[in-house]
Coordinates of C-alpha atoms in Angstrom, one line a residue:
Chain A
X1 CA -32.1 6.3 7.2
X2 CA -30.3 4.4 3.9
X3 CA -26.8 5.7 3.7
X4 CA -26.0 7.5 0.5
X5 CA -22.1 5.7 0.2
X6 CA -22.9 2.3 -0.6
X7 CA -20.1 -0.5 1.3
X8 CA -19.8 -3.9 0.3
X9 CA -18.2 -5.9 3.1
X10 CA -18.4 -9.3 2.3
X11 CA -18.0 -11.7 5.6
X12 CA -14.5 -13.0 6.6
X13 CA -12.8 -10.7 4.0
X14 CA -9.9 -8.1 4.1
X15 CA -11.6 -5.6 1.9
X16 CA -14.2 -3.3 1.3
X17 CA -16.1 -2.1 -1.9
X18 CA -17.3 1.5 -1.9
X19 CA -19.5 3.5 -4.4
X20 CA -21.0 6.9 -3.8
X21 CA -22.6 8.8 -6.7
X22 CA -22.3 12.7 -6.6
X23 CA -24.2 15.4 -8.4
X24 CA -21.1 16.9 -9.3
X25 CA -19.0 17.1 -12.4
X26 CA -16.2 14.3 -12.4
X27 CA -13.4 17.3 -12.3
X28 CA -15.0 18.7 -9.2
X29 CA -15.2 15.6 -7.3
X30 CA -11.6 14.9 -8.4
X31 CA -10.8 18.5 -6.9
X32 CA -12.5 17.7 -3.7
X33 CA -10.0 15.1 -3.1
X34 CA -6.8 16.9 -4.2
X35 CA -7.4 20.3 -3.1
X36 CA -6.6 21.1 0.4
X37 CA -9.3 24.0 0.6
X38 CA -12.1 21.9 -0.3
X39 CA -10.6 18.9 1.3
X40 CA -10.6 20.3 4.7
X41 CA -14.3 21.6 4.4
X42 CA -15.6 18.1 4.0
X43 CA -13.0 15.9 5.8
X44 CA -12.9 18.6 8.8
X45 CA -9.1 18.0 8.9
X46 CA -6.0 20.1 8.5
X47 CA -4.2 19.1 5.3
X48 CA -0.3 19.3 6.4
X49 CA 0.6 17.8 3.3
X50 CA -0.5 16.9 0.3
X51 CA 2.0 16.0 -2.9
X52 CA -0.9 15.1 -5.5
X53 CA 1.6 13.0 -7.8
X54 CA 3.3 9.7 -8.3
X55 CA 5.6 8.8 -5.3
X56 CA 3.9 11.8 -3.3
X57 CA 2.9 11.5 0.3
X58 CA 0.2 13.0 2.1
X59 CA -0.5 14.3 6.3
X60 CA -3.8 15.3 7.4
X61 CA -4.3 15.9 11.2
X62 CA -7.9 16.4 12.9
X63 CA -8.5 17.8 16.2
X64 CA -11.2 16.2 18.3
X65 CA -13.9 18.2 20.5
X66 CA -11.3 17.4 23.7
X67 CA -8.6 19.2 21.9
X68 CA -6.7 15.7 21.1
X69 CA -4.8 15.7 17.8
X70 CA -5.1 13.0 15.3
X71 CA -2.4 12.4 12.6
X72 CA -3.5 10.6 9.3
X73 CA -1.1 9.7 6.8
X74 CA 0.4 8.0 3.9
X75 CA 2.2 7.7 0.5
X76 CA 0.9 7.6 -3.1
X77 CA 1.7 4.9 -5.4
X78 CA -0.5 6.3 -8.4
X79 CA -1.6 9.5 -9.4
X80 CA -3.8 10.0 -12.4
X81 CA -5.4 13.1 -12.7
X82 CA -9.4 12.9 -12.8
X83 CA -9.5 9.2 -12.8
X84 CA -7.5 7.4 -10.0
X85 CA -5.2 7.6 -7.0
X86 CA -3.4 4.5 -5.3
X87 CA -2.4 5.3 -1.9
X88 CA -1.5 4.1 1.6
X89 CA -3.9 5.0 4.5
X90 CA -2.7 4.7 8.2
X91 CA -4.2 6.4 11.4
X92 CA -1.1 7.1 12.9
X93 CA -0.5 5.7 16.6
X94 CA -3.5 3.3 16.6
X95 CA -3.6 -0.3 16.0
X96 CA -5.4 -0.1 12.8
X97 CA -2.5 -0.8 10.8
X98 CA -2.0 0.7 7.2
X99 CA -4.3 0.0 4.3
X100 CA -4.1 0.0 0.5
X101 CA -6.7 2.0 -1.1
X102 CA -7.8 2.4 -4.9
X103 CA -10.0 5.3 -5.6
X104 CA -11.2 5.3 -9.2
X105 CA -13.0 8.3 -10.3
X106 CA -15.5 8.3 -13.2
X107 CA -17.9 10.5 -14.9
X108 CA -21.3 9.3 -15.3
X109 CA -22.8 12.6 -17.2
X110 CA -22.0 16.3 -17.2
X111 CA -23.1 16.9 -13.9
X112 CA -22.7 13.8 -12.3
X113 CA -19.7 11.3 -11.2
X114 CA -19.1 8.6 -9.3
X115 CA -16.3 7.4 -6.6
X116 CA -15.7 3.8 -6.3
X117 CA -13.2 2.9 -3.7
X118 CA -11.7 -0.5 -2.9
X119 CA -9.8 -0.7 0.5
X120 CA -7.3 -3.7 1.1
X121 CA -6.8 -4.4 5.0
X122 CA -3.7 -6.4 6.5
X123 CA -6.3 -8.7 7.8
X124 CA -10.2 -9.2 8.0
X125 CA -10.1 -8.4 11.7
X126 CA -8.8 -5.0 11.4
X127 CA -11.4 -4.2 8.5
X128 CA -13.9 -5.4 11.4
X129 CA -12.7 -3.1 13.6
X130 CA -13.4 0.0 11.1
X131 CA -16.6 -1.2 10.8
X132 CA -17.3 -1.1 14.5
X133 CA -16.2 1.8 15.1
X134 CA -18.9 3.7 12.6
X135 CA -17.0 3.9 9.7
X136 CA -19.6 3.1 6.8
X137 CA -21.7 6.1 8.5
X138 CA -19.2 8.3 9.1
X139 CA -17.7 8.0 5.6
X140 CA -21.5 8.5 4.1
X141 CA -22.0 11.8 6.0
X142 CA -18.4 12.8 4.8
X143 CA -19.6 12.2 1.1
X144 CA -22.6 14.5 2.1
X145 CA -20.4 17.2 3.4
X146 CA -18.4 17.0 0.4
X147 CA -21.3 17.1 -2.1
X148 CA -22.2 20.7 -0.5
X149 CA -19.0 22.1 0.1
X150 CA -17.9 21.1 -3.9
X151 CA -21.4 22.9 -4.9
X152 CA -19.9 26.1 -4.0
X153 CA -17.0 25.6 -6.5
X154 CA -19.4 25.1 -9.4
Chain B
X1 CA 13.8 -30.2 -2.8
X2 CA 12.0 -28.7 -0.1
X3 CA 12.5 -24.6 -0.5
X4 CA 14.0 -22.8 2.3
X5 CA 11.9 -20.0 2.2
X6 CA 8.6 -20.8 3.6
X7 CA 5.2 -19.6 1.6
X8 CA 1.9 -19.9 3.5
X9 CA -0.7 -19.6 0.8
X10 CA -3.9 -19.7 2.6
X11 CA -6.8 -21.1 -0.2
X12 CA -9.1 -18.4 -1.4
X13 CA -7.5 -15.5 0.5
X14 CA -5.6 -12.5 -1.0
X15 CA -2.5 -12.5 1.0
X16 CA 0.6 -14.6 1.8
X17 CA 3.1 -14.9 4.4
X18 CA 6.3 -15.8 3.7
X19 CA 9.2 -16.6 6.2
X20 CA 13.1 -17.3 5.7
X21 CA 16.0 -17.8 8.0
X22 CA 19.3 -16.9 7.2
X23 CA 22.7 -17.5 8.2
X24 CA 23.4 -13.8 8.8
X25 CA 23.5 -11.2 11.5
X26 CA 20.2 -9.0 11.7
X27 CA 22.2 -5.7 10.7
X28 CA 23.6 -7.8 7.9
X29 CA 20.2 -8.9 6.2
X30 CA 18.8 -5.5 6.7
X31 CA 21.6 -4.3 4.7
X32 CA 20.9 -6.9 2.0
X33 CA 17.4 -5.3 1.4
X34 CA 18.7 -1.4 1.4
X35 CA 22.1 -1.4 0.0
X36 CA 22.1 -1.2 -3.8
X37 CA 25.2 -3.1 -4.0
X38 CA 23.9 -6.1 -1.9
X39 CA 20.5 -6.0 -3.5
X40 CA 21.8 -5.8 -7.3
X41 CA 23.8 -9.1 -6.5
X42 CA 21.0 -11.3 -5.3
X43 CA 18.0 -9.6 -7.0
X44 CA 19.6 -9.5 -10.3
X45 CA 18.3 -6.3 -10.7
X46 CA 19.2 -2.2 -11.6
X47 CA 18.6 -0.1 -8.5
X48 CA 17.5 2.8 -10.2
X49 CA 16.1 4.4 -7.3
X50 CA 15.7 3.4 -3.5
X51 CA 15.1 6.1 -1.1
X52 CA 15.4 4.2 2.3
X53 CA 13.0 6.5 4.6
X54 CA 9.4 7.2 5.1
X55 CA 7.5 8.5 2.1
X56 CA 10.2 7.3 -0.2
X57 CA 10.3 5.6 -3.2
X58 CA 11.8 2.9 -5.1
X59 CA 12.4 1.8 -8.9
X60 CA 14.3 -1.3 -9.7
X61 CA 14.9 -2.5 -13.6
X62 CA 16.1 -6.0 -14.6
X63 CA 16.9 -7.0 -18.4
X64 CA 15.6 -10.5 -19.3
X65 CA 17.7 -12.8 -21.6
X66 CA 15.9 -11.4 -24.4
X67 CA 17.0 -8.0 -23.8
X68 CA 13.4 -6.5 -22.6
X69 CA 13.3 -4.3 -19.7
X70 CA 11.2 -4.9 -16.8
X71 CA 10.4 -1.8 -14.2
X72 CA 9.3 -2.6 -10.4
X73 CA 8.2 0.4 -8.5
X74 CA 6.6 1.4 -5.1
X75 CA 6.5 3.6 -2.2
X76 CA 7.9 3.6 1.1
X77 CA 5.1 3.8 3.8
X78 CA 7.4 3.0 6.9
X79 CA 10.7 2.5 7.5
X80 CA 12.4 1.2 10.8
X81 CA 16.3 0.4 10.4
X82 CA 16.6 -3.6 11.3
X83 CA 13.2 -3.8 12.0
X84 CA 10.5 -3.1 9.6
X85 CA 9.8 -1.9 5.9
X86 CA 6.1 -1.3 4.7
X87 CA 5.8 -0.3 1.0
X88 CA 4.2 -1.0 -2.2
X89 CA 5.2 -3.0 -4.6
X90 CA 4.2 -3.1 -8.4
X91 CA 5.5 -5.2 -11.6
X92 CA 5.3 -1.8 -13.8
X93 CA 3.1 -2.7 -17.1
X94 CA 1.8 -6.2 -16.2
X95 CA -1.7 -6.9 -15.2
X96 CA -0.7 -8.1 -11.4
X97 CA -1.9 -4.8 -10.1
X98 CA -0.3 -3.0 -6.9
X99 CA 0.2 -5.0 -3.7
X100 CA 1.3 -3.8 0.0
X101 CA 4.1 -5.6 1.5
X102 CA 4.9 -6.0 5.3
X103 CA 9.1 -6.9 5.9
X104 CA 9.6 -7.8 9.6
X105 CA 13.4 -8.5 10.4
X106 CA 14.2 -10.2 13.5
X107 CA 17.6 -11.3 15.2
X108 CA 17.7 -15.1 16.1
X109 CA 20.8 -15.3 17.5
X110 CA 24.2 -12.8 17.3
X111 CA 24.7 -15.0 13.7
X112 CA 21.0 -15.8 12.6
X113 CA 17.8 -13.4 11.4
X114 CA 14.7 -14.0 10.2
X115 CA 12.5 -12.4 7.5
X116 CA 8.8 -12.4 7.7
X117 CA 6.9 -11.0 5.0
X118 CA 3.2 -10.2 4.5
X119 CA 1.8 -9.6 1.2
X120 CA -1.5 -8.3 0.4
X121 CA -2.9 -8.2 -2.6
X122 CA -5.8 -6.6 -4.6
X123 CA -7.8 -9.8 -5.2
X124 CA -7.1 -13.6 -4.1
X125 CA -6.7 -14.2 -8.0
X126 CA -4.0 -11.8 -8.2
X127 CA -2.1 -13.7 -5.5
X128 CA -2.6 -17.2 -7.0
X129 CA -1.3 -15.4 -10.8
X130 CA 1.8 -15.2 -8.7
X131 CA 1.9 -18.6 -7.4
X132 CA 1.6 -19.7 -10.5
X133 CA 4.3 -17.9 -12.4
X134 CA 6.6 -19.6 -9.9
X135 CA 7.1 -16.8 -7.2
X136 CA 7.6 -19.2 -4.5
X137 CA 10.6 -21.1 -6.3
X138 CA 11.9 -17.7 -7.3
X139 CA 12.0 -15.8 -4.1
X140 CA 13.3 -19.0 -2.5
X141 CA 16.1 -19.0 -5.0
X142 CA 17.0 -15.2 -4.8
X143 CA 17.0 -15.6 -0.6
X144 CA 19.5 -18.2 -1.3
X145 CA 21.3 -16.0 -3.7
X146 CA 20.8 -13.2 -0.9
X147 CA 22.5 -15.6 1.6
X148 CA 25.5 -16.1 -0.7
X149 CA 26.1 -12.2 -1.3
X150 CA 25.4 -11.0 2.0
X151 CA 28.1 -13.5 3.3
X152 CA 30.7 -11.6 1.4
X153 CA 30.1 -8.3 3.8
X154 CA 30.5 -10.3 7.0

């Protein structure tokens, strides 16, 4: 089955370009990335901190089926409501390093919108590790859940 | 004349590796990057904000010979005293974008130390723009000033 979230991973490069179209108005798509209540539903993660502002920071935590806790965190370099978030991202305590993420939100029609993500990694090897652990499929499934969860807030 | 700060810019890549050895103890080199009083001397910039901590942020401002003000700013993802700073960096209001910087500080002997910087850019084109405006020479000269300024604090 083809994934709805498209990932462009050029060989040997330390970046990924990701694009997903949602059947959601732009404002609601942006809320799904910034309001803890919606975020927690589709990411399956607990939002410990989410300062939606320039120079803010964020921390999420997930508990895996074995009960182990995993922490994700970063800082927000830029925050433009309904348009752009530039942030760092790290899976804390793993060897995956710190990456820089550019998220651009765009309206297509009144009822549809698009998210374009550009992720820059410290190395091509680290990027490839993410691909290897199934990140494309995982992200697309998470976005499927986002669509479903956000619909309830229409 | 050969520059004392070495820059490795592999063709077509969106990153730079920078290395400089200083005739300074590690602790003093780290201070030169974190204490506004020393920083302002060698960077020639006013430190408007410098929160030396994880999730902190920073803002510098320079005034050019024509009196125009230029703002630099970013967020600090990681801060390990005398060892590591991971931060974002942006020349505000220019087209140079946001970059992710990994600064590693290391002791060589009691009186010498090394700074290794790894800068990851949003694209190879943006990195090349930095090279084109003379960043390698500018950085090496700034590091020369750092050496001189920090010596006074020995």
